[in-house]
XYZ file of C-alpha atoms in Angstrom:
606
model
C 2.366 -16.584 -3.066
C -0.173 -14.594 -1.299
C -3.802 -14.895 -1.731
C -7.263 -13.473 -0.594
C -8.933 -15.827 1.546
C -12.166 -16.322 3.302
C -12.132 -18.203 6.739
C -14.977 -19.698 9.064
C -14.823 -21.034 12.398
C -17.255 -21.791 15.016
C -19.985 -19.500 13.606
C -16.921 -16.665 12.650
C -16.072 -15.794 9.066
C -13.286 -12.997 8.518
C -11.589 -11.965 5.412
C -7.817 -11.705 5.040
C -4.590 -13.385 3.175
C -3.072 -16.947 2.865
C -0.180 -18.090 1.664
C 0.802 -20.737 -0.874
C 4.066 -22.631 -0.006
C 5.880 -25.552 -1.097
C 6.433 -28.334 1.563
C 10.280 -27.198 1.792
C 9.161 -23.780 2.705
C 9.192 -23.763 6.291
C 12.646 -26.725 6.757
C 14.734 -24.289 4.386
C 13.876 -21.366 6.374
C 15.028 -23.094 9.536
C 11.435 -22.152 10.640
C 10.148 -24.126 14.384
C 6.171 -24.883 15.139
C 5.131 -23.050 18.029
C 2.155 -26.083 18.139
C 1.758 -29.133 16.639
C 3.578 -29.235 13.081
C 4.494 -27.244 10.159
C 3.653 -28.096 6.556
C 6.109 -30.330 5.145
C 7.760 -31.888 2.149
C 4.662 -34.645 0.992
C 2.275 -32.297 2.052
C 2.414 -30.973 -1.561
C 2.980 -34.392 -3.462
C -0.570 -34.005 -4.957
C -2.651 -31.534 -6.753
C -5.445 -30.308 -4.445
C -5.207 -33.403 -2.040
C -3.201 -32.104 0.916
C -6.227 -30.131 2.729
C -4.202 -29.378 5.803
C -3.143 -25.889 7.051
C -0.960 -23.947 9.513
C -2.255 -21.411 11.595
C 0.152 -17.711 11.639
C 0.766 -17.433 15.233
C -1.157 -14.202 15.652
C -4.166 -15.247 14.100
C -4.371 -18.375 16.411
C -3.939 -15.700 19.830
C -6.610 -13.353 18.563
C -9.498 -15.632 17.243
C -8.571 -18.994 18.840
C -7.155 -17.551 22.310
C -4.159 -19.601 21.518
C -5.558 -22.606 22.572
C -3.686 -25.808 21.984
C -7.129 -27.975 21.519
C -6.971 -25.864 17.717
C -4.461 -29.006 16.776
C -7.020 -31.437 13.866
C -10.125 -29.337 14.050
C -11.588 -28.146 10.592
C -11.059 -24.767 9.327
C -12.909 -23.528 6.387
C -10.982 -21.968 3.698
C -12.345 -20.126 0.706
C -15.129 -22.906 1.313
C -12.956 -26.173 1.878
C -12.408 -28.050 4.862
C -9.239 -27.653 5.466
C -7.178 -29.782 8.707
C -5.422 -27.704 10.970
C -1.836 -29.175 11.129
C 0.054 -26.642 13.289
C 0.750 -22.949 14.757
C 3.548 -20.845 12.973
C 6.252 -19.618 15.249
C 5.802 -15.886 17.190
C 7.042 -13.219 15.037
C 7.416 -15.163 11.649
C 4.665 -13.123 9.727
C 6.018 -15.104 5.991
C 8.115 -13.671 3.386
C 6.218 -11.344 1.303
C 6.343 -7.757 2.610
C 2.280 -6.499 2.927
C -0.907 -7.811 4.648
C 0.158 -10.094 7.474
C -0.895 -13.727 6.538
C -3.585 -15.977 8.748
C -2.828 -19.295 6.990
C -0.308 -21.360 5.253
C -1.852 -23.616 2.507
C 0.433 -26.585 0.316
C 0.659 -24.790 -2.634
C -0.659 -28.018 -4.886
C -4.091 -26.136 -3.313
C -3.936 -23.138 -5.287
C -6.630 -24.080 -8.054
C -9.125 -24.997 -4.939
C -7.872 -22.079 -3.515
C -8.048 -19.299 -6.370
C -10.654 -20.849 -8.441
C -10.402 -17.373 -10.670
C -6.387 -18.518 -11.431
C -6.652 -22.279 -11.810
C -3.799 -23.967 -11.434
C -0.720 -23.000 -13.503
C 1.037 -25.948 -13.015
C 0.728 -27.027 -16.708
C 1.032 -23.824 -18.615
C 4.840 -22.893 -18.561
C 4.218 -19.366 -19.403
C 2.309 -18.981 -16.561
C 5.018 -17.204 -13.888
C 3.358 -16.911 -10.198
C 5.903 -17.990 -7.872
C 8.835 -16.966 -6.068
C 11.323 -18.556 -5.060
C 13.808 -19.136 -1.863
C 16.957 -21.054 -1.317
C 19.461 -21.578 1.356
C 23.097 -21.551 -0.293
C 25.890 -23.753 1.646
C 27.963 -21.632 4.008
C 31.135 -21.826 1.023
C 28.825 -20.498 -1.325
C 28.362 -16.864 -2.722
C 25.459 -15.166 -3.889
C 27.400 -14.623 -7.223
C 28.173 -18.269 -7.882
C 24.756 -19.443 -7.351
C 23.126 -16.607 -9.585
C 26.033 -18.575 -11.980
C 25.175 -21.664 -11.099
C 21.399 -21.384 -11.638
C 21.726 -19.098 -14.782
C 23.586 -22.487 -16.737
C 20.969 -24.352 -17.085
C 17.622 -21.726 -17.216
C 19.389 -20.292 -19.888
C 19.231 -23.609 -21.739
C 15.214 -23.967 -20.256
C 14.431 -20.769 -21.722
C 15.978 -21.058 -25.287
C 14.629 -24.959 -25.429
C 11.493 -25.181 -23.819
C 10.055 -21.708 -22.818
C 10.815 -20.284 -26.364
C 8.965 -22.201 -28.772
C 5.777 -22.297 -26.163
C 5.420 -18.559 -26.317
C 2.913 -16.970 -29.511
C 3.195 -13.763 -30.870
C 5.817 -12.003 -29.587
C 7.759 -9.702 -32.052
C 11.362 -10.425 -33.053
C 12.903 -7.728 -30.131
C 10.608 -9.239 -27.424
C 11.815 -12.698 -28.313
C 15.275 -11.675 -28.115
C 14.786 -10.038 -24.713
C 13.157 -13.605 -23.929
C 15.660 -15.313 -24.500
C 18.137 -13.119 -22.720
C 16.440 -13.599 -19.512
C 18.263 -14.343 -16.198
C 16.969 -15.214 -12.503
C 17.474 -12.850 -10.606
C 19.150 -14.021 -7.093
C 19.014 -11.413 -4.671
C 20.113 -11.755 -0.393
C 16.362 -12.886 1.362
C 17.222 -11.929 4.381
C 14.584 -9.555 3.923
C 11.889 -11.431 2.317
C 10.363 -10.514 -1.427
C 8.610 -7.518 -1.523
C 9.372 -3.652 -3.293
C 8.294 -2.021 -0.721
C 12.144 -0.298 -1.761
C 10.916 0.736 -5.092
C 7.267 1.723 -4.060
C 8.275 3.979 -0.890
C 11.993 5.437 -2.205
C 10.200 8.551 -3.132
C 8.153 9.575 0.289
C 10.831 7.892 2.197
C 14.074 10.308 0.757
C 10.864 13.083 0.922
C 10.750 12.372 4.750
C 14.587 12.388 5.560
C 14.820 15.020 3.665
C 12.504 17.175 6.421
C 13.714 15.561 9.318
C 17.453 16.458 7.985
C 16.064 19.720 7.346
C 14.607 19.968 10.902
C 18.182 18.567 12.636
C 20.105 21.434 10.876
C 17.761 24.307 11.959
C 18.455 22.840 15.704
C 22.178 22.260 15.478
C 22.300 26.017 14.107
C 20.310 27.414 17.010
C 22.640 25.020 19.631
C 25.612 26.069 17.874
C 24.751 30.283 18.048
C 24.074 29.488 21.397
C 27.443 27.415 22.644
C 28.893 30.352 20.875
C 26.883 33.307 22.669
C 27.573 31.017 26.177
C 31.468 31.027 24.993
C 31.837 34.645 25.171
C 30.340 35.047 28.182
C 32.730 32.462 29.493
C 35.941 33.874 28.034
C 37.017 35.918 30.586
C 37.220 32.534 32.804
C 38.771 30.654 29.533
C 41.181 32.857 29.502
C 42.337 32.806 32.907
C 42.753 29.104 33.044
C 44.750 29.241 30.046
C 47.076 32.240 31.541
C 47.669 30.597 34.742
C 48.697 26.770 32.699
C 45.544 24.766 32.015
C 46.419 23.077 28.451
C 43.970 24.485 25.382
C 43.388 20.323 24.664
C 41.523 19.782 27.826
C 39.595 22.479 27.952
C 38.298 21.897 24.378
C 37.416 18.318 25.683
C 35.723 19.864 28.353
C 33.622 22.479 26.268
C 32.894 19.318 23.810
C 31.840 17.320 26.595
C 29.259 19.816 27.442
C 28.264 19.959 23.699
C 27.445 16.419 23.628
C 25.781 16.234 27.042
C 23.016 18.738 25.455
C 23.426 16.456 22.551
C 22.641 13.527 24.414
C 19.933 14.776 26.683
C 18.306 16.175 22.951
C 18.357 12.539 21.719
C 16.477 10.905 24.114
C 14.219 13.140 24.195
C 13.821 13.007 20.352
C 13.680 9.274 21.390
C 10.390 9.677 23.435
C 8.918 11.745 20.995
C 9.502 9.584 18.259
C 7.622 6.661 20.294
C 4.627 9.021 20.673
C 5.104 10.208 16.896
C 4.911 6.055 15.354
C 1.722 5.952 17.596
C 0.060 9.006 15.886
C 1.024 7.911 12.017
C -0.083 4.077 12.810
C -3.392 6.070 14.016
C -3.897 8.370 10.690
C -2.770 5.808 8.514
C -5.394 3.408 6.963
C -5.995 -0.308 8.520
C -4.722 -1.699 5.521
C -1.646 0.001 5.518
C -0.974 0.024 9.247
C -1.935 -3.624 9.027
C 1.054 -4.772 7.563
C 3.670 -2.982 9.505
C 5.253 -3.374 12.995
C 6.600 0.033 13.934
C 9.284 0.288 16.378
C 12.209 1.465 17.805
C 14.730 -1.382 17.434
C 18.473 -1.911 17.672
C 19.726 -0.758 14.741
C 17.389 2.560 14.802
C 18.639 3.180 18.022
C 22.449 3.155 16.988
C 21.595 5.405 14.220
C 19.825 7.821 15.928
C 23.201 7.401 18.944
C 25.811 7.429 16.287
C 23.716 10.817 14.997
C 23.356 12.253 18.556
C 27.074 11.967 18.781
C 27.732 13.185 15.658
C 26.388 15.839 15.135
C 26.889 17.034 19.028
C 30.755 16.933 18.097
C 30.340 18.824 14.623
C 28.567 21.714 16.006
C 30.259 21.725 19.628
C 33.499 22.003 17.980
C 34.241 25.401 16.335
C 32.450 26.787 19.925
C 34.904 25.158 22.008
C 37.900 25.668 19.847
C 37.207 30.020 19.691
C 35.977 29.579 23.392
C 39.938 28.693 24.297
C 41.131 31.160 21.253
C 40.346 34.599 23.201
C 43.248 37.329 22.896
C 44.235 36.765 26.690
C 45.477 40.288 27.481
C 42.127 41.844 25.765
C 40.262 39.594 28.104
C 42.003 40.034 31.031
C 41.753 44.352 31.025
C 38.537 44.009 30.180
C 39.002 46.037 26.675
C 36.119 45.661 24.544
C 38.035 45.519 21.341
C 37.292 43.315 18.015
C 40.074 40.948 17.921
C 39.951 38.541 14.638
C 38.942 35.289 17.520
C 35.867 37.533 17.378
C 35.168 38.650 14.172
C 35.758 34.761 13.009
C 33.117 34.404 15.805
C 30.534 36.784 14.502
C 31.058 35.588 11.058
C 30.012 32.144 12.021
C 26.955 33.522 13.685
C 25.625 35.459 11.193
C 26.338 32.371 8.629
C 24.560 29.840 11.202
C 21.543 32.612 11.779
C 21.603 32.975 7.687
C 21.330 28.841 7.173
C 18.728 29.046 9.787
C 16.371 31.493 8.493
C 16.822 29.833 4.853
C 15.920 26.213 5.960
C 12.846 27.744 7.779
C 11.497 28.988 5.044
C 12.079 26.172 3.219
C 10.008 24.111 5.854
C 7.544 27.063 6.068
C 6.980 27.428 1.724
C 6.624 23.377 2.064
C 4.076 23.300 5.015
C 2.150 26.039 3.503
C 2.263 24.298 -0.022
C 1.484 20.976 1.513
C -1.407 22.517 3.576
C -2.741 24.706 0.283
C -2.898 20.896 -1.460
C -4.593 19.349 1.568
C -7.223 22.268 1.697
C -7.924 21.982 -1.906
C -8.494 17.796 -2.106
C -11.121 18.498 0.968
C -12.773 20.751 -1.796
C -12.844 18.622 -4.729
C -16.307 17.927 -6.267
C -16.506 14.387 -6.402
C -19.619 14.256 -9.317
C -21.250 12.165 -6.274
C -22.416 12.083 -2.870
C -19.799 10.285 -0.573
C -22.360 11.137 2.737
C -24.457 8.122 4.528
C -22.928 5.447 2.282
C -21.913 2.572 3.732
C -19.595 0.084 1.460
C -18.062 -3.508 1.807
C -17.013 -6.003 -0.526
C -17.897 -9.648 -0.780
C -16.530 -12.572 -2.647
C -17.914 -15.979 -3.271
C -15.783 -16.664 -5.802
C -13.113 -17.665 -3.308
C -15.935 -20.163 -0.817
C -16.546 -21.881 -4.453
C -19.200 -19.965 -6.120
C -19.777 -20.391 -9.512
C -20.430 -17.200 -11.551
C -24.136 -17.962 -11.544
C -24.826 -18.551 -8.032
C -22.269 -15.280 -6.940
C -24.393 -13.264 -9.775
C -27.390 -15.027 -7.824
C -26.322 -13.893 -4.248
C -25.271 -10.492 -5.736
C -28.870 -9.962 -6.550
C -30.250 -11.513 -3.259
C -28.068 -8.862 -1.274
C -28.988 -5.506 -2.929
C -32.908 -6.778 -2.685
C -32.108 -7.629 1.634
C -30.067 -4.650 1.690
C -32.776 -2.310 0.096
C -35.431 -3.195 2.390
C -33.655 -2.765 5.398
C -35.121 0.122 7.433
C -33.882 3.728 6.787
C -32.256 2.340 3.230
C -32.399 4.610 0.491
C -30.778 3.115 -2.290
C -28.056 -0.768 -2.664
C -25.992 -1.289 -5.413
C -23.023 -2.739 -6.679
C -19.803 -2.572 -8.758
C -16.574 -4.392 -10.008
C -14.656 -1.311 -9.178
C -14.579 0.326 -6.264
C -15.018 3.826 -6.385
C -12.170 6.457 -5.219
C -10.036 3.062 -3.621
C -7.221 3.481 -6.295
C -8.706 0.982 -8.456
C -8.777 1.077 -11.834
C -10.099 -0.579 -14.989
C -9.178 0.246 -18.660
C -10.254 -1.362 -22.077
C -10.171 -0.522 -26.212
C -13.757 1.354 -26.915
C -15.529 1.471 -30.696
C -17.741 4.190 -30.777
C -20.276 4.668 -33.789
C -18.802 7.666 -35.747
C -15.853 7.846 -34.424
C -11.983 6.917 -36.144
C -8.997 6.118 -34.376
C -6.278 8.481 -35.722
C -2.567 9.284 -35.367
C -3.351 11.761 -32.144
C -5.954 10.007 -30.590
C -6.647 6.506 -29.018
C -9.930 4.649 -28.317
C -8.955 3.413 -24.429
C -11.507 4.231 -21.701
C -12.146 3.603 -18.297
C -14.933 1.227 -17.347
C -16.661 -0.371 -14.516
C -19.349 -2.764 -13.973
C -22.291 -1.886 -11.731
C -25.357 -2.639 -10.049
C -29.105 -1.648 -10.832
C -29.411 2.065 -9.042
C -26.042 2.888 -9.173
C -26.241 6.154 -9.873
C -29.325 7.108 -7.833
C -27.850 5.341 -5.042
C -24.256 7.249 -5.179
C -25.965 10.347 -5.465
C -24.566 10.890 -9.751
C -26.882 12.738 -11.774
C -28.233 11.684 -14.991
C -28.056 14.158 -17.760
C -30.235 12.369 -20.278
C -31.492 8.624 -20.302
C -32.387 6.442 -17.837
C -30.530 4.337 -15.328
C -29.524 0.667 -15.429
C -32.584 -1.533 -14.400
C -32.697 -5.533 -12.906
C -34.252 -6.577 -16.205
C -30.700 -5.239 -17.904
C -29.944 -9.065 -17.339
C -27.870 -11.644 -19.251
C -30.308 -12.138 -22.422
C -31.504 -8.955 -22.562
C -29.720 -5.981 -25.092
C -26.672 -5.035 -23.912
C -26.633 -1.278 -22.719
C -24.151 1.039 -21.225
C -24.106 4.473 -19.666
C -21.531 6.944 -20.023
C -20.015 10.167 -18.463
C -19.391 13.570 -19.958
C -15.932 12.862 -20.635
C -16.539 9.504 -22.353
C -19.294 11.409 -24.929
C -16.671 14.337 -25.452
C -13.632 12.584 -25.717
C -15.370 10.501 -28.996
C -17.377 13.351 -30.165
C -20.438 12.116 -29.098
C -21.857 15.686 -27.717
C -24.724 16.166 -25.620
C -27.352 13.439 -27.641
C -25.786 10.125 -26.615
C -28.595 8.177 -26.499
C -29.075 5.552 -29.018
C -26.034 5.199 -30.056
C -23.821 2.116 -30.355
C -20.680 0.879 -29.179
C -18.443 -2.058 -28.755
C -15.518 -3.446 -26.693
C -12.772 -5.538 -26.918
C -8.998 -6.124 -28.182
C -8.384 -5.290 -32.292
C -6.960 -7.008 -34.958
C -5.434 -4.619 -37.823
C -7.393 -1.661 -36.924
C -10.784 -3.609 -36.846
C -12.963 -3.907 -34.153
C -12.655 -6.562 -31.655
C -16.460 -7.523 -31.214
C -19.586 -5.725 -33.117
C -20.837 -2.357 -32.327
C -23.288 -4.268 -29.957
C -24.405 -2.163 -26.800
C -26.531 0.707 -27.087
C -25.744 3.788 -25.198
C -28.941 4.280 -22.954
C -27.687 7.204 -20.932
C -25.419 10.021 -19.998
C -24.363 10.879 -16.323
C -22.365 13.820 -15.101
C -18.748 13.123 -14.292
C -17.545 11.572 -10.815
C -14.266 10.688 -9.763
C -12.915 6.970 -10.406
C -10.339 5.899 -8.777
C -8.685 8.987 -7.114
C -9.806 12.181 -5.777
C -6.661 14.068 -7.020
C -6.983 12.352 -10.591
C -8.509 13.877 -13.683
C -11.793 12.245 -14.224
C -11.542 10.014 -17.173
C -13.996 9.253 -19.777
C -15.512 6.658 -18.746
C -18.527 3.477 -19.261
C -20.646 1.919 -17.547
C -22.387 -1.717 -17.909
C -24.454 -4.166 -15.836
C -22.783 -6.915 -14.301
C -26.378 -8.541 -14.102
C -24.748 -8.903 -18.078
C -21.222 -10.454 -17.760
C -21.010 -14.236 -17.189
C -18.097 -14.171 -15.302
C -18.755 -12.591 -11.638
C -16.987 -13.382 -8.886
C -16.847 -10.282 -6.193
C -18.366 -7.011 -6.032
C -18.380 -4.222 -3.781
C -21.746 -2.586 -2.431
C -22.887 0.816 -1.886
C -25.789 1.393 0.385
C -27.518 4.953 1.214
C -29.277 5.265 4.258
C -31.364 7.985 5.558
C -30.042 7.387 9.094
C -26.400 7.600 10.329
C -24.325 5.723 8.599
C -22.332 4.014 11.096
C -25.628 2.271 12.116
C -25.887 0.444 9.269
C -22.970 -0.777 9.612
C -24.044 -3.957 11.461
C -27.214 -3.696 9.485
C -24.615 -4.658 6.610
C -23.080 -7.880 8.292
C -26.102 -9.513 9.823
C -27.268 -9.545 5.884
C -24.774 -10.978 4.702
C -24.560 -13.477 6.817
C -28.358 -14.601 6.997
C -27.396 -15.362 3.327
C -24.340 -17.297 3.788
C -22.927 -17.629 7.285
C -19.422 -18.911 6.021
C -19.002 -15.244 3.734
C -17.330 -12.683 5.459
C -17.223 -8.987 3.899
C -14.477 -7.408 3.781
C -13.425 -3.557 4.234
C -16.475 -2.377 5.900
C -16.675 1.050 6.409
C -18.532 4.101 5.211
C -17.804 5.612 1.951
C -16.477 9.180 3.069
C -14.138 7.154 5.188
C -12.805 5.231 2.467
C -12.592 8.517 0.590
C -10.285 9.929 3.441
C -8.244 6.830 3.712
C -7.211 7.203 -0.309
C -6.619 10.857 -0.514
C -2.709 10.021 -0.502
């Protein structure tokens, strides 16, 4: 099970992902230390005892130089001491397809761990874990999915059913009816398959596109190259050379160009996994290894070959097809060879021209959409922002001393010099993020063709000064909008139109939460102190959604936030401006995703 983790080392905190495993993770994968040990089966005998870890080979060669002296010194994660048992092998980067992992941690840690989560370990309707097995070399996938299937089914129907509340006669017969799923592992859990089918068969799509227009144009020319060559076909046919082995001779020629084409296409496919690993976004390029391996390189052969034969063959065969005594004399006749010949030409020239303008009416369309996301009004101003996140939640914070620090930071942060404006939120802005609860709105009913949903987000004092969002009417959150104090909210233009609200929003009152028969699920209990104009949420090619805004200074439960700080000055400066705050604060609490907020922007447009 992956999870967010915080980790400090001589005086150097970094964010980035752990993973919770049993202590037969690493002997049923057949998995070797490259130092000291691996976790093991004991190692997860206890509920939060076992406060050892394993280091993922990479992370040991970039922050401890792969030293070997790593083996029993203390490693802090998400604030516990935690023993460093061992170095994962080269290359083994877990079994989860997405950020590459820096530690392994027993998974009887995970309540220590992901304070947020607890533990699960008691509440059987609690599923968090996958789960891997090696099957004997007699057995089938089929016959263990079997095998399992037995006695879960009895688990589910005697145990699981009677613990779960609430669930409606068709959901508890689809509960009952479930079934592990056992699936090959070979390539870890992930659905990466699912999530990327659509881009992926997108991409072939071109590049098959792409091979067809170039096999056409190789084709017209083998062809135009034949004809000048059929005078010399057709005296080696008249004087005994055999039609077979002249056609293997024309083909060979065919798939030399082939040949020479894939290799090339080889080469400029290296260069081309350089470039996307460049435009795509850290996060993303993070967890992939791009590269030309074994199987991509028999592909691209067997498709070399191919396709070299397919469109080298109807050349070669009419090249050895002329009408000998025409070509002999010299006549300039139109013998059918010839016309066939022409035909295919203008047919290849036809497929040629229509694929181009397929690629041409795609490129333009997918340039038109690029040009008009650059030229979306955000509602805010992305320029001189910088933005990071923080967590204490996961060094051990409790929700008063994060809500504590959280106030600490945007007071450092706003009297650092050339600082405009620090603020906070839950959500971060335009990073695909979203939030969504059940609204109550004074005056308004729920009916038949409408719903009371909205999008929300908890923020900082400033928030809208800060991120450059005007107010239309009322005033801004302030730091006395504080647990205690009457709860208030702000909302956008779409929120007030959406419940009929108009343009005089102010004053009125509101609730949130789940509903029982129709009935609100708390009192009408915040007052609506303000209006702002609408800004993009979560993407910059989504409609903007009605929307509400409340202090987190308000919510007892806080546990990370991102921050949004406007300088006056460039904004990459304040980049380390950011980190040396942070860290005169709490040394062990690294932020994560630093960066400025137009580049965030860019990295999400997709």
């Amino acid at each position: 099970v992956l999870f967010s983790v915080n980790l400090a080392y001589s005086g150097r905190t970094i964010n980035g992902t752990g993973v919770l495993v049993s202590g037969s993770y690493f002997p049923v994968l057949g998995i070797q230390p490259a130092l000291g040990r691996l976790l093991r089966r004991g190692d997860d005998a206890a509920v939060g005892q076992s406060q050892v870890t394993v280091l993922s080979h990479a992370y040991w060669q970039r922050d401890f130089d792969g030293r070997p002296d790593v083996l029993n010194k203390t490693l802090i994660v998400n604030g516990q001491a935690m023993t460093i048992v061992g170095v994962a092998p080269e290359g083994f980067e877990g079994t989860t397809f997405g950020p590459r992992p820096q530690v392994y941690v027993p998974i009887t840690m995970r309540a220590l761990m992901s304070p947020r989560f607890g533990g699960g370990f008691d509440d059987r309707r609690s599923y968090w874990a996958y789960l891997f097995a090696r099957l004997k070399p007699s057995v089938s996938l089929e016959s263990a999915r079997t095998a399992i299937n037995g006695p879960y089914g009895a688990i589910i129907n005697d145990v699981e059913a009677p613990l779960q509340k609430g669930m409606s006669d068709q959901t508890m017969a689809r509960f009952r009816k479930k079934q592990v799923t056992a699936v090959e592992g070979a390539r870890g859990q992930t659905s990466i398959s699912r999530e990327a089918k659509a881009p992926l068969v997108m991409l072939l799509g071109v590049t098959g596109f792409v091979l067809l227009i170039a096999c056409a144009n190789i084709a017209n020319l083998l062809l135009a190259r034949g004809a000048a060559r059929s005078g010399e076909m057709a005296v080696r046919l008249s004087i005994g050379a055999g039609r077979s082995r002249l056609v293997a001779q024309l083909l060979t020629e065919a798939l030399l160009l082939a040949v020479i084409g894939g290799i090339a296409s080889l080469l400029v496919a290296r260069w081309t996994l350089a470039l996307i690993m460049w435009i795509m976004p850290p996060q993303a390029a993070e967890a992939i290894t791009p590269s030309l391996e074994l199987p991509v390189l028999l592909f691209a052969g067997a498709l070399t070959l191919g396709t070299g034969f397919l469109f080298g063959l109807f050349p070669a065969l009419h090249s050895t097809r002329p009408n000998l005594v025409s070509a002999l004399k010299g006549q300039s006749g139109q013998p059918s060879g010839a016309r066939a010949a022409a035909r295919f030409r203008t047919s290849l020239a036809v497929a040629q021209i229509a694929l181009s303008m397929a690629l041409l009416v795609a490129a333009g369309l997918f340039t038109r959409s690029l040009l008009n996301v650059g030229r979306v009004d955000l509602g805010l101003d992305a320029g001189n922002v910088v933005t990071f996140r923080v967590a204490p939640e996961l060094n051990g914070y409790k929700a008063e001393r994060s809500r504590q620090l959280f106030e600490r930071l945007e007071s450092e942060l706003s009297a650092v010099p050339g600082v405009t404006g620090a603020t906070a939120s839950m959500v971060p802005l335009l990073a695909g993020s979203h939030w969504n609860t059940s609204v109550w709105v004074e005056g308004f009913e729920v009916g038949p063709d409408t719903n009371n949903s909205s999008s929300f987000n908890m923020v900082g004092p400033g928030f809208f000064h800060t991120l450059g969002i005007r107010m239309l009417s009322g005033r801004e959150f302030r730091p006395a909008d504080a647990l205690g104090a009457p709860q208030v909210a702000v909302v956008n233009e779409a929120f007030a139109k959406k419940f009929n609200l108009g343009r005089d929003v102010v004053g009125k009152r509101m609730g949130t939460g789940a509903t029982t028969e129709g009935e609100p699920g708390s009192k009408l209990n915040i007052e609506i102190v303000g209006l702002v104009q609408n800004a993009k949420y979560s993407e910059v090619k989504d409609a903007i959604p009605p929307q509400f805004f409340v202090p987190y200074r308000q919510d007892k439960d806080v546990g990370s936030m991102f921050f949004y700080v406007r300088t006056s000055l460039d904004a990459e400066a304040l980049l380390g401006s950011a980190s040396r705050v942070v860290a005169r604060l709490d040394p062990n609490l690294p932020l994560e995703d630093l960066r400025t907020l137009r580049q965030q922007v860019q990295e999400h447009v997709f």
